[in-house]
PDB file of C-alpha atoms in Angstrom:
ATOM      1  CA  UNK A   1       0.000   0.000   0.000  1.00 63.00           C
ATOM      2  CA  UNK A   2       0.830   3.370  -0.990  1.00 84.00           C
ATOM      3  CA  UNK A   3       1.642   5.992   1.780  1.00 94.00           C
ATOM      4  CA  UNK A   4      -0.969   8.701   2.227  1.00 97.00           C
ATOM      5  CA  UNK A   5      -0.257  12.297   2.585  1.00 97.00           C
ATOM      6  CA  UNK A   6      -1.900  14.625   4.913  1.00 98.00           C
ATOM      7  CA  UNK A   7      -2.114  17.982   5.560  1.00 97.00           C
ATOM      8  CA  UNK A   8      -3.675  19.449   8.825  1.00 97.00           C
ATOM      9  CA  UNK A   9      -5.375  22.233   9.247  1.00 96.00           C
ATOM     10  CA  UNK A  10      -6.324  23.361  13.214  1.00 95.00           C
ATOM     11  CA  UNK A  11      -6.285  26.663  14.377  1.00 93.00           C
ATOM     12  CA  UNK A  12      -5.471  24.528  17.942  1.00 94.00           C
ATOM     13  CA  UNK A  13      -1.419  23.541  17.635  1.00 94.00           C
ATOM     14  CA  UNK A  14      -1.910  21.080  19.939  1.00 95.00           C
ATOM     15  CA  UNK A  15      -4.006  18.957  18.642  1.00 93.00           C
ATOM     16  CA  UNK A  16      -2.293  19.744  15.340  1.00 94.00           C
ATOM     17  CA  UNK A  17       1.095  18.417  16.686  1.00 95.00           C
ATOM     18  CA  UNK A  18      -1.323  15.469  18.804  1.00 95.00           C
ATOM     19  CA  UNK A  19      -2.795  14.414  15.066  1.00 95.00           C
ATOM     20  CA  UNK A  20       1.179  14.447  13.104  1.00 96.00           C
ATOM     21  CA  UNK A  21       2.655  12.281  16.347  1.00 96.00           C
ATOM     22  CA  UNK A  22      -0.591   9.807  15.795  1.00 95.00           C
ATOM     23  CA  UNK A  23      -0.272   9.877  12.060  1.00 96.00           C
ATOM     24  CA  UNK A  24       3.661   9.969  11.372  1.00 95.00           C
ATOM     25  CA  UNK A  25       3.630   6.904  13.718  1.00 95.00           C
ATOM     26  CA  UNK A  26       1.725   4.518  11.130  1.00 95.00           C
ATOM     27  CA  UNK A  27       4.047   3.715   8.247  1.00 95.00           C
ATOM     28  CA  UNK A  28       0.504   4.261   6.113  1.00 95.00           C
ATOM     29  CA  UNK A  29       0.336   8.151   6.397  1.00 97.00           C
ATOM     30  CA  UNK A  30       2.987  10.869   6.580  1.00 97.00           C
ATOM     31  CA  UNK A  31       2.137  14.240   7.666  1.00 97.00           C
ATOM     32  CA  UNK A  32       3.614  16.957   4.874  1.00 97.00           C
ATOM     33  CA  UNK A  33       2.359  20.335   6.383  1.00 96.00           C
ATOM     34  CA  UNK A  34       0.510  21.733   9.217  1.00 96.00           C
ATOM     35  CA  UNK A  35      -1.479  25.143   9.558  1.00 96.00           C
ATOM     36  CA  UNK A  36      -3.946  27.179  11.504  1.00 95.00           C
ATOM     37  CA  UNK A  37      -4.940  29.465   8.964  1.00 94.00           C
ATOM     38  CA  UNK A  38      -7.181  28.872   6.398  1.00 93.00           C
ATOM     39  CA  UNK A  39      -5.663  30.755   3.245  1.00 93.00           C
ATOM     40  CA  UNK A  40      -2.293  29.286   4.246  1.00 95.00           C
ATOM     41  CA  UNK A  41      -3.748  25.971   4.333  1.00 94.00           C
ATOM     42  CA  UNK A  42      -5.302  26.367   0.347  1.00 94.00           C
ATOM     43  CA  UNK A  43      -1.424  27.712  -0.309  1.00 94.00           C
ATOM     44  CA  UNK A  44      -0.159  24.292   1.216  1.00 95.00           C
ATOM     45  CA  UNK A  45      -2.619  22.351  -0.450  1.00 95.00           C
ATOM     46  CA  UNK A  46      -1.886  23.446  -4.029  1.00 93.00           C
ATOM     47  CA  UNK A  47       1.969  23.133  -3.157  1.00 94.00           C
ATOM     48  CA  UNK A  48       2.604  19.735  -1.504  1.00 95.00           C
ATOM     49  CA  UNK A  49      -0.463  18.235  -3.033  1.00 95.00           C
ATOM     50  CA  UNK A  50      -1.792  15.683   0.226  1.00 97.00           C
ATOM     51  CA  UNK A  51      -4.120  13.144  -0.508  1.00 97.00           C
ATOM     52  CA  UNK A  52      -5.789  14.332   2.216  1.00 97.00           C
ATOM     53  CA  UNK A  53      -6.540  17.020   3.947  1.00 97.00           C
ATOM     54  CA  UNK A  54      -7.660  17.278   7.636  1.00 97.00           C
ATOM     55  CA  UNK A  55      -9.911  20.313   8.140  1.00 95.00           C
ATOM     56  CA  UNK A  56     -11.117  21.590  11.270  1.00 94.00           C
ATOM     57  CA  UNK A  57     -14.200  23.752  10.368  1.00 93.00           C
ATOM     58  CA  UNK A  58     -14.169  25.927  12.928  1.00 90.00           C
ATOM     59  CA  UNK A  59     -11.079  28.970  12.268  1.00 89.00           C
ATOM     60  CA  UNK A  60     -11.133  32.747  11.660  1.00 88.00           C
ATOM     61  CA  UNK A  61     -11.183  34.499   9.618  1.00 88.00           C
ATOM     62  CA  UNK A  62     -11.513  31.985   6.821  1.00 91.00           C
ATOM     63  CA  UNK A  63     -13.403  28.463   8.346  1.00 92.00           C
ATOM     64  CA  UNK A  64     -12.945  24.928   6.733  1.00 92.00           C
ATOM     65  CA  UNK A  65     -15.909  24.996   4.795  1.00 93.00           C
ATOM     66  CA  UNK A  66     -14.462  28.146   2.741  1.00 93.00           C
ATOM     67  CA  UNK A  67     -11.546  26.391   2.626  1.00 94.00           C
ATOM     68  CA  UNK A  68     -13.156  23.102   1.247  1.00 94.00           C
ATOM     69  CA  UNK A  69     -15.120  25.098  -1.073  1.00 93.00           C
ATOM     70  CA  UNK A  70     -12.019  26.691  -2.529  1.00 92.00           C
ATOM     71  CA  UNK A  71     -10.017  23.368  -2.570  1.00 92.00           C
ATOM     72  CA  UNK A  72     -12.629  21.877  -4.428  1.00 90.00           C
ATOM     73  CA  UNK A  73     -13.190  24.383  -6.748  1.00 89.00           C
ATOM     74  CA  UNK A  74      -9.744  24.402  -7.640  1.00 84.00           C
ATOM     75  CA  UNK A  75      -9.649  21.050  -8.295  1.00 79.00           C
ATOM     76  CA  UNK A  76      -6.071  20.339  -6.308  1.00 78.00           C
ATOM     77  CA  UNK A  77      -6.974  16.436  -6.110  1.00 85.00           C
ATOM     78  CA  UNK A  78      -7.152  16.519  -2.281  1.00 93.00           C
ATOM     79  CA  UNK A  79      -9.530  14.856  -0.412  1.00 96.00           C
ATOM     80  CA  UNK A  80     -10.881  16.598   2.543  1.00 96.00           C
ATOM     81  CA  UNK A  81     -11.902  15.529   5.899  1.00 97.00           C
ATOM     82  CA  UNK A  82     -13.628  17.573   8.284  1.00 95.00           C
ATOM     83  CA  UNK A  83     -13.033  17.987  11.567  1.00 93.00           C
ATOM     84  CA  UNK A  84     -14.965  19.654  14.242  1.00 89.00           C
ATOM     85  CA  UNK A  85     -16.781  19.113  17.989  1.00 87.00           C
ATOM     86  CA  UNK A  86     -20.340  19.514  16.804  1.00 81.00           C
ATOM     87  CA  UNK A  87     -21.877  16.541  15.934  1.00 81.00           C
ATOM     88  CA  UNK A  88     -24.830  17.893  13.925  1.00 81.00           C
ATOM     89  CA  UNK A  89     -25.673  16.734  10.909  1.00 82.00           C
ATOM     90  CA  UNK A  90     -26.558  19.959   8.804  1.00 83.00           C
ATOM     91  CA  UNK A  91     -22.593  20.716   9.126  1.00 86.00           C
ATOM     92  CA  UNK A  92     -21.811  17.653   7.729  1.00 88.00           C
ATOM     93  CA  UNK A  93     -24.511  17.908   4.971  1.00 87.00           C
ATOM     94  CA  UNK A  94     -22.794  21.179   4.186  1.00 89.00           C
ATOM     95  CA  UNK A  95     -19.359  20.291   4.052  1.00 91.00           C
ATOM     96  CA  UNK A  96     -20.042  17.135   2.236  1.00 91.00           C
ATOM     97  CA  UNK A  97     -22.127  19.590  -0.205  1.00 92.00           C
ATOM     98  CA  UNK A  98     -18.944  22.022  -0.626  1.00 93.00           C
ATOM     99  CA  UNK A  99     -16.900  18.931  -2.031  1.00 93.00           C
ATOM    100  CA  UNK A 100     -15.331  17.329   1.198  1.00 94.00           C
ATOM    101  CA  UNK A 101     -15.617  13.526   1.440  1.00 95.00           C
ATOM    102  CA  UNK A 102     -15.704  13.035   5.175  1.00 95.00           C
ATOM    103  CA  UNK A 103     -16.653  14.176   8.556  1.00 93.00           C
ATOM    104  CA  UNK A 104     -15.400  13.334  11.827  1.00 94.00           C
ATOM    105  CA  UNK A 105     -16.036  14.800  15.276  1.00 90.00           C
ATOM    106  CA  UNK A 106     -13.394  15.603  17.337  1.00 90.00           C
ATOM    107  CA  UNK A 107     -15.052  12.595  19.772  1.00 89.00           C
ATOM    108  CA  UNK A 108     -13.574  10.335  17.138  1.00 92.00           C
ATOM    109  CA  UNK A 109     -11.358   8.057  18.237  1.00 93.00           C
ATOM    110  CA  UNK A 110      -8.021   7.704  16.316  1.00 93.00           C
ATOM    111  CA  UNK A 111      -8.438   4.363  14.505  1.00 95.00           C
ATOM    112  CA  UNK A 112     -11.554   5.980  13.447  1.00 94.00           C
ATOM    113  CA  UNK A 113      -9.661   8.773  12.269  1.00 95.00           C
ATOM    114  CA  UNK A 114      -7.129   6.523  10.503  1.00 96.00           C
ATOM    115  CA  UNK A 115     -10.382   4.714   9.031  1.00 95.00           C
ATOM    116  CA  UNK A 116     -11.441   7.776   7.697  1.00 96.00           C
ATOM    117  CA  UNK A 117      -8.382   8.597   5.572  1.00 96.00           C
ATOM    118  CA  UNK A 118      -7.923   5.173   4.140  1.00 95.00           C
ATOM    119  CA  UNK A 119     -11.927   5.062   2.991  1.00 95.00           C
ATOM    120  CA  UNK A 120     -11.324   8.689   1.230  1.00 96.00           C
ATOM    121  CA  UNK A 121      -8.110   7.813  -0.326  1.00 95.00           C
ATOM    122  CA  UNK A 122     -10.103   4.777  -1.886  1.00 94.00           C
ATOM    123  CA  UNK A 123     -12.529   7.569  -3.147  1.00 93.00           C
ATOM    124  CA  UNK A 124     -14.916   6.452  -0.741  1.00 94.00           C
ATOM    125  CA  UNK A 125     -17.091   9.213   1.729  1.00 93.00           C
ATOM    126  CA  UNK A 126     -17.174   8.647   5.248  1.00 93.00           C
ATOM    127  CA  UNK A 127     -19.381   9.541   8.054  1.00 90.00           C
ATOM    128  CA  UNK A 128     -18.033   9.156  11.730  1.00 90.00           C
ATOM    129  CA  UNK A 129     -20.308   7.147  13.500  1.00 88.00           C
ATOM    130  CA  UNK A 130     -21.037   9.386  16.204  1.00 86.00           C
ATOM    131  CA  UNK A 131     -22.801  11.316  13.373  1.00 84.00           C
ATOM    132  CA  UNK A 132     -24.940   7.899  11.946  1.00 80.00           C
ATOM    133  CA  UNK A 133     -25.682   7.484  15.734  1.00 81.00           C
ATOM    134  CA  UNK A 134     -27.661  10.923  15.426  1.00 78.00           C
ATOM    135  CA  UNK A 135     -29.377  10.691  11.863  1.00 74.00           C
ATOM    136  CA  UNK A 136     -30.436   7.430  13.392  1.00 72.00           C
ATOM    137  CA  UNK A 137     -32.102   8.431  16.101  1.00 74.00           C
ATOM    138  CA  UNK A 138     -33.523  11.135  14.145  1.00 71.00           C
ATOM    139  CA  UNK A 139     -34.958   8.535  11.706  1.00 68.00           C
ATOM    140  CA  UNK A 140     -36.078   6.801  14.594  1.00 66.00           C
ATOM    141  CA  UNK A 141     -37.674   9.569  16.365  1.00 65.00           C
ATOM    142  CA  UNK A 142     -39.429  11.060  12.992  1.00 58.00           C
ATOM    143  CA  UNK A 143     -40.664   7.641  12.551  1.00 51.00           C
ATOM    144  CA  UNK A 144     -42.420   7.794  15.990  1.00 49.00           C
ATOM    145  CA  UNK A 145     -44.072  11.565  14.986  1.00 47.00           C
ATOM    146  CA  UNK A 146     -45.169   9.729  12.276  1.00 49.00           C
ATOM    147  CA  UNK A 147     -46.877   6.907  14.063  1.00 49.00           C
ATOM    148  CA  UNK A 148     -48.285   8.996  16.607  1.00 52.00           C
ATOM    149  CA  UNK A 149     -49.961  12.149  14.296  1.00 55.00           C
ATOM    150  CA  UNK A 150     -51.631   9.296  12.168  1.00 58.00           C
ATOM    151  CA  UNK A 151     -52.730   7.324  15.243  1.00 61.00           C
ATOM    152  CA  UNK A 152     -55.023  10.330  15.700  1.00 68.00           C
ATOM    153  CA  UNK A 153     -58.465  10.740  14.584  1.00 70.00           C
ATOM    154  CA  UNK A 154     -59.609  13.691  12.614  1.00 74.00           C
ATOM    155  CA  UNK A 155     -61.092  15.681  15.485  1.00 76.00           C
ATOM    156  CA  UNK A 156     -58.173  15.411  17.549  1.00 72.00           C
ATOM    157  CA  UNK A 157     -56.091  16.605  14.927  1.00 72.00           C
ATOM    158  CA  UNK A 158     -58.382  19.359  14.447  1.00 74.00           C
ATOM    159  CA  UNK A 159     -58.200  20.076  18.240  1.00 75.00           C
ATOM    160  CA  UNK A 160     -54.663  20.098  18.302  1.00 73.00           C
ATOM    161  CA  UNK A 161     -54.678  22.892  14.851  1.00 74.00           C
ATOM    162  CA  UNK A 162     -56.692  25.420  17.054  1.00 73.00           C
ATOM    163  CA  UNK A 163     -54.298  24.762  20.212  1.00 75.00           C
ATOM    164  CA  UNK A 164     -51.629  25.744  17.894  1.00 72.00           C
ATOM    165  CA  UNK A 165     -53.147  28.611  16.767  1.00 75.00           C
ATOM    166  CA  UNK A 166     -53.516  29.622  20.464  1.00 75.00           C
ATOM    167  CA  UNK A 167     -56.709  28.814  21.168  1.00 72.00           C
ATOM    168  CA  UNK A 168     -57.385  26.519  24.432  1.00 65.00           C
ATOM    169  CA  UNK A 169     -57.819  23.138  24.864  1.00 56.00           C
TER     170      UNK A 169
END
């Protein structure tokens, strides 16, 4: 197998040096560049050319998913990966939108995170499962409004229409 390249991109250096010790230590990846800063990082990105990049979306004054956006557009051949602490699933749906092909939160654990890269390298998007844990349970729950609003009979849904519109019980 082929070693992967990575670039980070963190506005934290910690966890930017944390993530090249982790990586650098697997004879799979090697780290090529690190950055905080967002237009440095689309710089790095067209010079060393990673296979992947490892975006946190959170930085100022330029965030990852201005960053991703640009990568992609530029078409530089790097894969991104985002990387943040919210484990929504609208910022995923946007950054996978802008052209990234994979979202991790920063509750990942590193094999995960070593996952992650090999599956995009391959082409392949990936979705940290912390984040399939949600949309599940979203399914799940939607599924149960579902059940419940046409469990109801057509006065009581006409009932609940006028408490809505602020009318009592």
């Amino acid at each position: 197998m082929e070693m992967i390249t990575i670039l980070l991109v963190d506005d934290h250096r910690l966890l930017r040096e944390s993530w090249y010790g982790i990586l650098n230590s697997d004879p799979h990846f090697r780290v090529v560049g690190d950055t905080g800063d967002g237009m440095e990082a689309i710089k790095l990105a067209k010079n060393l050319q990673p296979d992947v990049v490892l975006m946190d979306l959170n930085m100022m004054p330029v965030d990852g998913y201005e960053v991703t956006k640009q990568l992609h557009k530029s078409g530089s051949g790097s894969r991104v990966i985002g990387l943040t602490m919210y484990n929504n699933v609208i910022s995923a749906k946007r950054l996978l939108a802008l052209g990234a092909m994979g979202y991790l939160t920063k509750n990942s654990s590193k094999e995960e995170m070593k996952e992650a890269i090999m599956e995009v390298q391959k082409g392949r998007k990936y979705i940290c499962k912390e984040i399939k844990n949600v949309l599940a349970q979203q399914e799940l729950e939607e599924d149960s409004e579902v059940s419940l609003v046409s469990s109801l009979s057509k006065r009581e849904i006409e009932i609940v229409q006028y408490v809505k519109k602020g009318f009592s019980s």
